[in-house]
Amino acid sequence: MIPFEEAHSFVLSSIETLRPQTRRINDALGSVAAEDIVAHEAVPGFANSAMDGFAMRSLDTLSPPTRLRVVATTLAGNAPASRVSQGEAVRIMTGAALPDGADCVCRIEDIHVDDSSGEIVVSSVIATGDCVRQPGEDIAVGDLLVAQGDVMNPPLLGVVASQGRDSLLVYPRPRVGVLSTGDELAEPNVELGPGEIRDSNRPLLTGMLQASGFDVVDLGVALDDYDATLALLEAATQTCDAVISTGGVSVGDVDHVKSAILALGGPRARWMQVAIRPGKPFALGVVGPRATPLFGLPGNPVSTRVSFELFVRPALRRLAGHRDVDRPRFRAVLDEPMARSSDGKLHVVHVEVCVDGDARLRIERVARQGSHLLKGIAGANALALLPDGAGAAAGESVDVVLLDEIRVREMNS
Ligand code: AMP
Ligand code: MG
């Protein structure tokens, strides 16, 4: 058996980030930027009004009330209106360029119009810069707007667009093929024959992949036949950016996936017995000229979940160009003891964590364990990592990997 950390670094060191491609901004949410983007246009590009109101000279307003003559109206999109001279104002709408001579805007709500003369009356001092958006206030020319490795979130998409661009260079969202293997797997909507079971792993993996922002290619089911498995996996590595297969990687009589991955990856393949439970058998081959990673995960659904979370998801995030590939890891206090026996392995236990009134993470519930007990882990939102030994007592802390949202526990419960 090899330690978890060694297997984890082997997996990550095998992965090459995908070749960048140009993507439309509207399709780039969640992608990782593959270029630095430096501002060549200031935002705002010109001084403009932050309010609907009147542009004027602050100097004119120093002894209120001030009467000003309205000499023009200017709207967003208009070229700057004629100059504002002493005693004058320009009616201005939000976003319109500030006329030359004006240095402040008084809101429409704060103005009184004298109906007899048509003049406006300003009843307070308006300071220079009031209600004016200054050029370059948000973005100055030369600012670094997006750094390679940044994840494109909605504000960043808008920032890139503010430079007059409609696309950017990103690392592609990996297309990940998902294959189940085993003669025992029956199709949905048909009655089970003797010894047959349903395929839980494909929906499980599909969901985990989608939740992590990857595209899924359904590769169906392969029977326990070496040649068929090899052909299917080889074809998949040519059309997908990564391939995940479940089952057939242990030491059983028909565990052909292991042999197929070793054959396809050659010197760039490794089958491992990792010192974790569940998820001990694991295979990775890097296949073909595009260095496509091909993962062989254990067949038991909970083992598949654990291998995916600890090895495959970080690898896929590296493929997609992410800087942080692992899920966040914290310490959490046990509400109840967590017993285990010593077996040389790191135990990976599905748990439910919450945040208590003191903002401490607590492990409220430990899921029923068993690598075949998929329903038992459905409510879990974290994986507790219990080192080899006799377990942990209530009140002790253990490492947890957060998988999902955390409930906040009320103060007095
Ligand atoms: P294997 O490693 O292929 O021997 O599979 C280990 C266990 O996982 C066996 O009990 C299989 O029947 C089960 N298993 C394999 N693939 C799936 C799947 N797609 N869905 C549910 N159980 C599976
Ligand atoms: Mg099998």
Coordinates of C-alpha atoms and ligand atoms in Angstrom, one line a residue:
M1 CA 0.0 0.0 0.0
I2 CA 1.2 3.6 -0.7
P3 CA 0.3 6.5 1.5
F4 CA -2.6 8.8 0.4
E5 CA -0.3 11.8 0.0
E6 CA 2.0 9.9 -2.4
A7 CA -0.9 8.8 -4.5
H8 CA -2.3 12.3 -4.5
S9 CA 1.0 13.9 -5.7
F10 CA 1.4 11.2 -8.3
V11 CA -2.0 11.9 -9.7
L12 CA -1.5 15.7 -9.8
S13 CA 2.0 15.4 -11.3
S14 CA 0.6 13.3 -14.2
I15 CA -1.8 16.0 -15.3
E16 CA -1.1 18.6 -18.0
T17 CA -3.4 21.6 -18.2
L18 CA -5.5 21.7 -21.4
R19 CA -4.4 23.9 -24.3
P20 CA -6.1 27.4 -24.0
Q21 CA -8.8 28.3 -26.4
T22 CA -10.7 31.5 -27.2
R23 CA -14.2 31.6 -25.7
R24 CA -17.1 34.1 -26.0
I25 CA -17.6 36.0 -22.8
N26 CA -21.1 34.8 -22.4
D27 CA -19.9 31.2 -22.4
A28 CA -16.9 31.7 -20.1
L29 CA -18.5 31.7 -16.7
G30 CA -16.6 29.4 -14.3
S31 CA -13.7 29.0 -16.8
V32 CA -10.1 29.8 -15.8
A33 CA -8.5 32.7 -17.6
A34 CA -5.4 31.6 -19.7
E35 CA -4.2 35.2 -20.3
D36 CA -3.5 38.3 -18.4
I37 CA -5.8 41.1 -19.4
V38 CA -4.5 44.7 -19.0
A39 CA -6.8 47.7 -19.3
H40 CA -6.3 49.8 -22.4
E41 CA -9.5 51.8 -21.9
A42 CA -10.3 53.7 -18.7
V43 CA -13.7 53.1 -17.1
P44 CA -15.4 55.5 -16.8
G45 CA -13.9 56.8 -20.0
F46 CA -15.0 60.4 -19.3
A47 CA -16.4 62.5 -16.5
N48 CA -20.2 61.9 -16.4
S49 CA -23.2 62.4 -14.1
A50 CA -24.0 59.9 -11.4
M51 CA -27.6 61.3 -11.1
D52 CA -30.4 62.9 -13.1
G53 CA -29.9 66.6 -12.3
F54 CA -28.2 69.8 -13.3
A55 CA -24.5 70.2 -14.1
M56 CA -23.0 73.5 -12.7
R57 CA -20.0 75.2 -11.2
S58 CA -19.5 74.6 -7.5
L59 CA -18.1 78.2 -7.2
D60 CA -21.5 79.6 -8.3
T61 CA -23.3 77.8 -5.4
L62 CA -21.3 79.2 -2.4
S63 CA -23.9 81.6 -1.2
P64 CA -27.3 79.8 -1.4
P65 CA -29.9 80.2 -2.6
T66 CA -28.4 80.3 -6.1
R67 CA -30.3 81.1 -9.2
L68 CA -29.0 79.6 -12.5
R69 CA -30.0 79.8 -16.1
V70 CA -30.5 76.4 -17.8
V71 CA -28.8 76.7 -21.2
A72 CA -29.0 73.1 -22.5
T73 CA -30.0 69.5 -21.9
T74 CA -27.7 66.5 -22.3
L75 CA -28.5 62.8 -22.2
A76 CA -26.4 59.7 -21.9
G77 CA -24.8 59.0 -25.3
N78 CA -24.8 62.7 -26.4
A79 CA -21.6 64.4 -27.2
P80 CA -20.7 66.8 -24.3
A81 CA -23.1 69.8 -24.2
S82 CA -21.9 73.4 -24.7
R83 CA -19.8 75.0 -22.0
V84 CA -21.3 76.0 -18.6
S85 CA -20.3 79.5 -17.8
Q86 CA -20.9 81.6 -14.6
G87 CA -24.6 81.7 -13.6
E88 CA -25.5 78.8 -15.9
A89 CA -26.5 75.1 -15.6
V90 CA -27.1 72.2 -18.0
R91 CA -29.9 69.8 -17.4
I92 CA -28.1 66.4 -17.4
M93 CA -29.2 62.8 -17.2
T94 CA -27.3 59.9 -15.5
G95 CA -24.4 58.7 -17.6
A96 CA -24.2 61.9 -19.8
A97 CA -20.8 63.5 -20.2
L98 CA -20.2 66.5 -17.9
P99 CA -20.1 69.7 -20.0
D100 CA -16.9 71.7 -20.0
G101 CA -16.9 74.3 -17.2
A102 CA -19.1 72.3 -14.9
D103 CA -17.5 70.5 -12.0
C104 CA -20.5 69.1 -10.0
V105 CA -24.1 67.9 -10.4
C106 CA -27.1 68.8 -8.2
R107 CA -29.8 66.1 -8.1
I108 CA -33.1 66.9 -9.7
E109 CA -34.8 66.2 -6.4
D110 CA -32.8 69.0 -4.7
I111 CA -33.7 71.7 -7.3
H112 CA -36.6 74.1 -7.3
V113 CA -37.7 75.5 -10.6
D114 CA -38.9 79.1 -10.7
D115 CA -41.8 78.9 -13.1
S116 CA -41.9 82.6 -13.8
S117 CA -38.3 83.0 -14.9
G118 CA -37.6 79.4 -15.9
E119 CA -34.4 79.6 -13.7
I120 CA -33.5 76.9 -11.2
V121 CA -32.9 77.6 -7.6
V122 CA -30.2 75.6 -5.7
S123 CA -30.7 75.9 -2.0
S124 CA -27.4 74.5 -0.7
V125 CA -23.6 74.5 -1.5
I126 CA -22.7 71.8 -4.1
A127 CA -19.2 70.6 -3.6
T128 CA -16.8 70.1 -6.5
G129 CA -17.1 66.5 -7.7
D130 CA -20.6 66.0 -6.2
C131 CA -22.5 63.4 -8.2
V132 CA -19.7 63.2 -10.8
R133 CA -18.1 59.9 -11.8
Q134 CA -14.5 60.6 -12.5
P135 CA -12.6 59.1 -15.5
G136 CA -10.6 56.0 -14.6
E137 CA -12.3 55.8 -11.2
D138 CA -13.1 52.1 -11.6
I139 CA -10.4 51.1 -14.1
A140 CA -7.3 53.0 -15.1
V141 CA -5.4 52.3 -18.3
G142 CA -2.6 49.8 -17.4
D143 CA -4.5 48.1 -14.6
L144 CA -4.3 44.3 -14.4
L145 CA -8.0 43.3 -14.7
V146 CA -7.7 39.5 -15.0
A147 CA -4.6 37.4 -14.2
Q148 CA -4.0 34.1 -15.8
G149 CA -5.5 31.5 -13.4
D150 CA -8.4 33.7 -12.2
V151 CA -11.8 32.0 -12.3
M152 CA -14.2 34.0 -14.5
N153 CA -17.0 35.1 -12.2
P154 CA -19.9 37.4 -13.4
P155 CA -18.2 40.7 -12.4
L156 CA -15.0 39.7 -14.3
L157 CA -17.1 38.9 -17.4
G158 CA -18.5 42.4 -17.3
V159 CA -15.0 43.9 -16.7
V160 CA -13.6 42.1 -19.7
A161 CA -16.6 43.4 -21.8
S162 CA -15.9 46.9 -20.5
Q163 CA -12.7 46.8 -22.6
G164 CA -14.6 46.4 -25.8
R165 CA -13.9 42.6 -26.0
D166 CA -16.4 39.9 -26.7
S167 CA -14.0 36.9 -26.0
L168 CA -11.0 35.9 -24.0
L169 CA -8.5 33.1 -23.8
V170 CA -9.5 30.4 -21.2
Y171 CA -8.6 26.8 -20.4
P172 CA -11.3 24.7 -21.9
R173 CA -13.9 23.1 -19.6
P174 CA -12.9 19.5 -19.6
R175 CA -15.3 17.0 -21.3
V176 CA -15.2 13.9 -19.1
G177 CA -16.2 10.5 -20.3
V178 CA -17.9 8.3 -17.7
L179 CA -18.0 4.5 -18.1
S180 CA -19.4 1.8 -15.9
T181 CA -18.2 -1.8 -16.1
G182 CA -19.6 -5.1 -15.0
D183 CA -21.6 -8.0 -16.4
E184 CA -24.0 -7.5 -13.4
L185 CA -25.2 -4.1 -14.5
A186 CA -28.8 -4.0 -15.8
E187 CA -30.4 -1.3 -17.9
P188 CA -33.0 0.9 -16.2
N189 CA -36.7 0.2 -16.7
V190 CA -36.2 -3.6 -17.1
E191 CA -36.7 -6.2 -14.4
L192 CA -33.5 -7.4 -12.7
G193 CA -32.3 -10.8 -13.6
P194 CA -30.7 -13.1 -11.0
G195 CA -27.5 -11.6 -9.7
E196 CA -28.0 -8.3 -11.5
I197 CA -27.8 -4.8 -10.0
R198 CA -28.5 -1.3 -11.1
D199 CA -25.8 1.1 -12.3
S200 CA -25.5 3.8 -9.6
N201 CA -22.0 5.0 -10.5
R202 CA -22.8 6.8 -13.8
P203 CA -25.5 9.0 -12.3
L204 CA -23.3 9.6 -9.2
L205 CA -20.3 10.6 -11.3
T206 CA -22.3 12.6 -13.7
G207 CA -23.8 14.6 -10.9
M208 CA -20.4 15.1 -9.2
L209 CA -18.9 16.2 -12.4
Q210 CA -21.7 18.6 -13.3
A211 CA -21.7 20.0 -9.8
S212 CA -18.0 20.7 -10.3
G213 CA -18.5 22.5 -13.6
F214 CA -17.3 19.8 -16.0
D215 CA -19.1 18.6 -19.1
V216 CA -20.0 14.9 -19.1
V217 CA -19.9 12.4 -21.9
D218 CA -21.9 9.2 -21.2
L219 CA -19.9 6.2 -22.3
G220 CA -22.5 3.6 -21.2
V221 CA -21.6 0.2 -19.8
A222 CA -18.7 -2.2 -20.7
L223 CA -19.0 -5.9 -20.1
D224 CA -16.3 -7.7 -18.2
D225 CA -14.3 -8.5 -21.4
Y226 CA -10.7 -7.3 -21.8
D227 CA -10.8 -6.6 -25.5
A228 CA -14.1 -4.8 -25.5
T229 CA -13.0 -2.7 -22.4
L230 CA -9.7 -1.9 -24.0
A231 CA -11.3 -0.8 -27.3
L232 CA -13.9 1.3 -25.5
L233 CA -11.4 3.1 -23.3
E234 CA -9.0 3.7 -26.1
A235 CA -11.7 5.3 -28.3
A236 CA -12.9 7.4 -25.3
T237 CA -9.4 8.8 -24.7
Q238 CA -9.4 10.1 -28.2
T239 CA -12.6 12.0 -28.0
C240 CA -12.7 13.1 -24.3
D241 CA -10.3 15.3 -22.3
A242 CA -10.5 12.8 -19.4
V243 CA -12.1 9.4 -18.9
I244 CA -13.4 7.9 -15.6
S245 CA -14.2 4.2 -15.5
T246 CA -15.6 2.4 -12.4
G247 CA -15.3 -1.2 -11.4
G248 CA -12.7 -3.8 -12.5
V249 CA -9.7 -2.2 -10.9
S250 CA -9.3 -4.6 -7.9
V251 CA -7.8 -8.0 -7.7
G252 CA -10.9 -10.0 -8.9
D253 CA -10.9 -12.6 -11.7
V254 CA -12.6 -10.3 -14.2
D255 CA -11.0 -6.9 -13.2
H256 CA -9.9 -6.1 -16.7
V257 CA -10.1 -2.3 -16.4
K258 CA -6.8 -2.4 -14.5
S259 CA -5.0 -4.3 -17.2
A260 CA -6.6 -2.1 -20.0
I261 CA -5.4 1.1 -18.2
L262 CA -1.9 -0.3 -17.8
A263 CA -1.8 -1.4 -21.4
L264 CA -3.1 2.0 -22.7
G265 CA -0.9 4.2 -20.5
G266 CA 2.3 2.0 -20.8
P267 CA 5.0 3.8 -18.8
R268 CA 2.6 6.6 -17.9
A269 CA 0.2 4.2 -16.1
R270 CA 0.1 3.1 -12.5
W271 CA -2.1 0.8 -10.5
M272 CA -2.1 1.6 -6.8
Q273 CA -3.3 0.2 -3.6
V274 CA -3.7 3.4 -1.7
A275 CA -3.7 3.3 2.1
I276 CA -7.2 4.7 2.4
R277 CA -10.6 3.2 3.2
P278 CA -12.7 3.2 1.2
G279 CA -11.1 3.7 -2.2
K280 CA -8.0 1.5 -1.9
P281 CA -7.6 0.3 -5.5
F282 CA -7.0 3.0 -8.0
A283 CA -5.5 3.2 -11.5
L284 CA -4.4 6.1 -13.6
G285 CA -3.0 6.0 -17.1
V286 CA -2.0 9.0 -19.3
V287 CA -3.0 8.0 -22.8
G288 CA -2.1 9.1 -26.3
P289 CA -0.6 12.3 -27.8
R290 CA -3.1 14.5 -26.0
A291 CA -2.0 13.0 -22.6
T292 CA -5.6 12.1 -21.7
P293 CA -5.9 11.0 -18.1
L294 CA -7.8 7.7 -17.8
F295 CA -8.9 7.0 -14.2
G296 CA -9.9 3.5 -13.0
L297 CA -12.1 3.9 -9.8
P298 CA -13.3 1.1 -7.6
G299 CA -16.8 -0.3 -8.3
N300 CA -18.5 0.3 -4.9
P301 CA -20.3 3.6 -5.1
V302 CA -19.0 5.1 -1.9
S303 CA -15.5 4.2 -2.9
T304 CA -16.1 5.8 -6.3
R305 CA -17.3 9.0 -4.4
V306 CA -14.2 9.1 -2.2
S307 CA -11.7 8.4 -5.1
F308 CA -13.4 11.0 -7.2
E309 CA -13.3 13.7 -4.5
L310 CA -9.8 13.0 -3.3
F311 CA -8.0 12.2 -6.6
V312 CA -10.1 12.8 -9.7
R313 CA -11.7 16.2 -9.0
P314 CA -8.3 17.8 -8.1
A315 CA -6.8 16.3 -11.3
L316 CA -9.7 17.6 -13.4
R317 CA -9.4 21.0 -11.9
R318 CA -5.7 21.0 -12.8
L319 CA -6.7 20.1 -16.3
A320 CA -9.0 23.1 -16.3
G321 CA -6.2 25.4 -15.2
H322 CA -7.3 26.1 -11.6
R323 CA -4.7 27.3 -9.1
D324 CA -6.5 25.7 -6.1
V325 CA -7.3 22.1 -7.0
D326 CA -8.2 20.6 -3.6
R327 CA -11.3 21.2 -1.7
P328 CA -11.0 23.3 1.4
R329 CA -9.8 21.4 4.5
F330 CA -10.6 22.5 8.1
R331 CA -10.5 21.1 11.6
A332 CA -13.9 20.1 13.1
V333 CA -14.9 19.1 16.6
L334 CA -16.6 15.8 17.1
D335 CA -19.9 15.8 18.9
E336 CA -19.7 12.0 19.3
P337 CA -16.7 9.7 19.4
M338 CA -15.5 8.2 16.2
A339 CA -14.2 4.7 16.7
R340 CA -12.0 2.8 14.4
S341 CA -9.4 0.0 14.5
S342 CA -5.8 0.2 13.3
D343 CA -5.3 -1.2 9.8
G344 CA -2.5 1.0 8.3
K345 CA -5.1 3.1 6.4
L346 CA -6.5 6.6 6.5
H347 CA -10.2 6.3 7.0
V348 CA -12.4 8.6 5.0
V349 CA -15.7 9.0 6.7
H350 CA -18.8 10.8 5.3
V351 CA -20.1 13.2 8.0
E352 CA -22.5 16.0 8.4
V353 CA -20.8 19.2 9.7
C354 CA -22.4 22.4 10.9
V355 CA -21.2 25.7 12.2
D356 CA -22.1 26.4 15.8
G357 CA -22.8 29.7 17.6
D358 CA -19.1 30.2 18.2
A359 CA -18.4 29.8 14.5
R360 CA -16.7 26.5 15.1
L361 CA -17.2 23.6 12.7
R362 CA -18.8 20.6 14.5
I363 CA -19.3 17.1 13.2
E364 CA -23.0 16.5 14.1
R365 CA -23.6 13.2 12.5
V366 CA -21.4 10.3 11.2
A367 CA -22.9 8.5 8.2
R368 CA -23.5 4.8 8.3
Q369 CA -20.2 3.5 6.8
G370 CA -19.9 0.8 4.2
S371 CA -18.6 1.2 0.7
H372 CA -21.9 -0.1 -0.7
L373 CA -24.1 2.1 1.5
L374 CA -24.8 5.0 -1.0
K375 CA -28.0 6.1 0.6
G376 CA -26.3 6.4 3.9
I377 CA -24.0 9.2 2.7
A378 CA -26.6 11.2 0.8
G379 CA -27.0 13.8 3.6
A380 CA -23.3 14.1 4.2
N381 CA -21.5 17.4 3.4
A382 CA -18.0 16.6 4.3
L383 CA -15.4 13.8 4.5
A384 CA -13.7 13.4 7.9
L385 CA -10.1 12.1 7.6
L386 CA -9.4 9.8 10.5
P387 CA -5.7 8.8 10.7
D388 CA -4.7 5.3 11.5
G389 CA -5.1 4.4 15.2
A390 CA -7.9 3.9 17.7
G391 CA -10.2 6.8 16.5
A392 CA -11.1 10.0 18.2
A393 CA -13.1 10.9 21.3
A394 CA -16.0 13.3 21.5
G395 CA -14.6 16.9 21.8
E396 CA -11.5 16.1 19.8
S397 CA -10.9 17.6 16.4
V398 CA -10.3 15.9 13.1
D399 CA -9.6 17.1 9.6
V400 CA -12.6 17.5 7.3
V401 CA -12.8 18.1 3.6
L402 CA -15.9 20.2 2.8
L403 CA -18.0 18.9 -0.1
D404 CA -21.1 21.0 0.2
E405 CA -22.9 23.8 1.9
I406 CA -22.8 23.9 5.7
R407 CA -25.8 24.5 7.9
V408 CA -25.5 27.1 10.6
R409 CA -26.7 25.8 14.0
E410 CA -28.8 28.2 16.0
M411 CA -27.1 29.6 19.1
N412 CA -29.0 27.7 21.8
S413 CA -29.2 24.3 20.2
Ligands
AMP1 P1 -15.7 -4.5 -8.9 O1 -14.5 -3.7 -8.4 O2 -15.9 -4.4 -10.4 O3 -15.6 -5.9 -8.5 O4 -16.9 -3.9 -8.2 C1 -17.0 -3.8 -6.8 C2 -18.5 -3.8 -6.3 O5 -19.1 -2.6 -6.9 C3 -19.3 -5.0 -6.8 O6 -20.2 -5.3 -5.8 C4 -20.0 -4.4 -8.0 O7 -21.2 -5.1 -8.3 C5 -20.3 -3.0 -7.6 N1 -20.4 -2.1 -8.7 C6 -19.6 -2.0 -9.8 N2 -20.0 -1.1 -10.6 C7 -21.1 -0.6 -10.1 C8 -22.0 0.4 -10.5 N3 -21.9 1.1 -11.7 N4 -23.1 0.7 -9.7 C9 -23.3 0.1 -8.6 N5 -22.4 -0.9 -8.1 C10 -21.4 -1.2 -8.8
MG2 MG -16.7 -5.5 -11.8

